[in-house]
Structures are given as structure tokens and as C-alpha cells.
Short mmCIF file of C-alpha atoms in Angstrom, two decimals:
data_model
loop_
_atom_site.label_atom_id
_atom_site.label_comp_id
_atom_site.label_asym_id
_atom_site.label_seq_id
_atom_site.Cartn_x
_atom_site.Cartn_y
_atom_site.Cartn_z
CA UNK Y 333 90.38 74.50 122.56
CA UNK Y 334 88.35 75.09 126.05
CA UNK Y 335 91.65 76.92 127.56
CA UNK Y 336 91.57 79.25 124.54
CA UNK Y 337 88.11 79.78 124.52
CA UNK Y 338 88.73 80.60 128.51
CA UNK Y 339 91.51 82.96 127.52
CA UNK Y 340 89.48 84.64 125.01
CA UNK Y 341 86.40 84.92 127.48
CA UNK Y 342 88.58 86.61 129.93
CA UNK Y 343 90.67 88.87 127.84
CA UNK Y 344 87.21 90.03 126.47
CA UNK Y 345 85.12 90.58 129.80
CA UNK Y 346 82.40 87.66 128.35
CA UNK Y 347 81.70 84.20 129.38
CA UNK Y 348 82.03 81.25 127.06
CA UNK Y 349 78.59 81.03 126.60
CA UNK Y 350 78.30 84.32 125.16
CA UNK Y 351 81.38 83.21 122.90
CA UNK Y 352 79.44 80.80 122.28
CA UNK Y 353 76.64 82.16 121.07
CA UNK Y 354 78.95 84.69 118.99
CA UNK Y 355 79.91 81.50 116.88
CA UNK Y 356 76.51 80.55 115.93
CA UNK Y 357 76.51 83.98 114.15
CA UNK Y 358 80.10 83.75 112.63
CA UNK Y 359 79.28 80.35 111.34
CA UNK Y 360 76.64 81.84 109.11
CA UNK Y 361 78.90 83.89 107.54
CA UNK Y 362 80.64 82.60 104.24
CA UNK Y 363 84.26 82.40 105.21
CA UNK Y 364 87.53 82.14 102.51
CA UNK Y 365 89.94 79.16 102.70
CA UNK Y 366 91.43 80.16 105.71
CA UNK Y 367 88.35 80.37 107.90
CA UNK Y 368 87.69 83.89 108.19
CA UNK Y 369 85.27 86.30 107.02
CA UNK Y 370 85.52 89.19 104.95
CA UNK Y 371 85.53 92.51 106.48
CA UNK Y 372 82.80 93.74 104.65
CA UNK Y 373 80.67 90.57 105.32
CA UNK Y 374 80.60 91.09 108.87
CA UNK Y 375 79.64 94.59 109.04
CA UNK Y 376 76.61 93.72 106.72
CA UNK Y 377 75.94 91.58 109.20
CA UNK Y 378 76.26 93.45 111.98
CA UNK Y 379 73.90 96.44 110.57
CA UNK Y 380 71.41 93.89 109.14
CA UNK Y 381 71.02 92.51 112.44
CA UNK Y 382 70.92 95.38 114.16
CA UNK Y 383 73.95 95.56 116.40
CA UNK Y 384 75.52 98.71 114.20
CA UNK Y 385 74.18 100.98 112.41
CA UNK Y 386 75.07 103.62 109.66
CA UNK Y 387 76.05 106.19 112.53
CA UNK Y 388 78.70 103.30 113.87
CA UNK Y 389 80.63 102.63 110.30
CA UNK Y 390 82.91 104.69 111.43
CA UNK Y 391 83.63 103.31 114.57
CA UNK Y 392 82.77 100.14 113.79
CA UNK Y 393 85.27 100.05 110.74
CA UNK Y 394 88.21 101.42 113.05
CA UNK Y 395 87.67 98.59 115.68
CA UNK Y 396 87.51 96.25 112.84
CA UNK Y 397 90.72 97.46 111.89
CA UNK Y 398 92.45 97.45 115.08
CA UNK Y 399 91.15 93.12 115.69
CA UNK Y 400 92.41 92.40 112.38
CA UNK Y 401 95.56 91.82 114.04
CA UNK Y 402 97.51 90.33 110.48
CA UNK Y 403 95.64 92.97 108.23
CA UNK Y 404 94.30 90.66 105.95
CA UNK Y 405 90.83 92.81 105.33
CA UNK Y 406 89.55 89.46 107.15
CA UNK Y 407 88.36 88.49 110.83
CA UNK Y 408 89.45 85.00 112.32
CA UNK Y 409 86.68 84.28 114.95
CA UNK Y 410 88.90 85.28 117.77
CA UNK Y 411 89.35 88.78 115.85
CA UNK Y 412 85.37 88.98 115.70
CA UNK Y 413 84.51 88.33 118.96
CA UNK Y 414 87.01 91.09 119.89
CA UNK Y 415 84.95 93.49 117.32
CA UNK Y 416 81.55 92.27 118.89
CA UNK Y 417 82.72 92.85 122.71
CA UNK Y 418 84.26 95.99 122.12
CA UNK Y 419 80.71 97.04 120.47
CA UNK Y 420 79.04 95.45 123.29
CA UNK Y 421 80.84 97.36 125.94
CA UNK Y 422 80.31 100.89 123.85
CA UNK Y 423 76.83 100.82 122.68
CA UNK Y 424 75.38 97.36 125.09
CA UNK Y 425 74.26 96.45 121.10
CA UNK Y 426 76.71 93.31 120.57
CA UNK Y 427 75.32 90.08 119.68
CA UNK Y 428 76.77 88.65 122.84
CA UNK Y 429 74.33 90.88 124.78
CA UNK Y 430 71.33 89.50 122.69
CA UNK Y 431 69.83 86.36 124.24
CA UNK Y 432 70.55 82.57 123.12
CA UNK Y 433 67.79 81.35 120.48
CA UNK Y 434 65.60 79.07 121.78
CA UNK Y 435 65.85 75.59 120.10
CA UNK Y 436 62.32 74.81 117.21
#
């Protein structure tokens, strides 16, 4: 798992630890059977967070499109940390570019 999560750092221009951090957010998300999230779900997130907006749907909904790489209407993590770097690199408002939460 460390080599993929290496892979997936360097294919996306991140470190771990911001892949990391990317997972604390996808685990909060209520995933189907397979252990991905709807597409819908993670834009809500995304917009009630603050990383996108209303002006972004449609950009956000094409990228979305393009990392759901089996077209399922569904993002595997790997697929959403592709969504969430490619928003970070466009608009510096991905939740990789937010800092880590400091523990209670």
C-alpha cells in the first residue's frame, strides 16, 4: 500500500501527507459496498467545505467525470484525490492545500 500511495503522490504533484490528509475527509463520506462515494456526495462536500463553489459545478463536475475512470457515477479514493489535486492546482482551494487538524 505505501508504493501505491507513493505512485499516487507523484502522479498527482502531492506528498503522502497531503494524501493523507485527503483520506481523513473521504473517510467521512458514506461510501456503497464497494468503497467509494457517490458523485454527488463529494461535491456536497466539497462546496460545504468550501473548496468549490457554485461557480466551479461546472468544472468541478467535468473533472469528476474525467477521475471516474470506470464510470460508475462513483469515486474510489484514488479517483478523489485526483479530483481534489486537479482543484488544488486550478483554484489553490483543494483540501490538500488546507492544513492538517490539530489533534483535541
Amino acid at each position: 500500500p505505501e508504493a501505491q500511495l507513493d505512485n499516487l503522490a507523484a502522479e498527482c504533484g502531492t506528498t503522502r501527507a497531503q494524501i493523507c490528509r485527503l483520506y481523513d475527509g473521504f473517510v467521512m463520506l458514506k461510501s456503497n459496498d464497494e468503497g467509494e462515494v457517490e458523485l454527488d456526495a463529494v461535491r456536497d462536500m466539497l462546496t460545504s467545505v468550501g473548496v468549490a463553489s457554485a461557480d466551479d459545478d461546472e468544472t468541478l463536475t467535468a473533472w469528476m467525470a474525467k477521475a471516474d475512470r470506470d464510470g460508475n457515477n462513483a469515486l474510489s479514493f484514488f479517483e478523489y484525490v485526483r479530483v481534489d489535486t486537479q482543484l488544488s492546482a486550478t483554484t489553490g482551494r483543494g483540501a490538500a492545500q488546507r492544513p492538517a487538524r490539530t489533534p483535541p
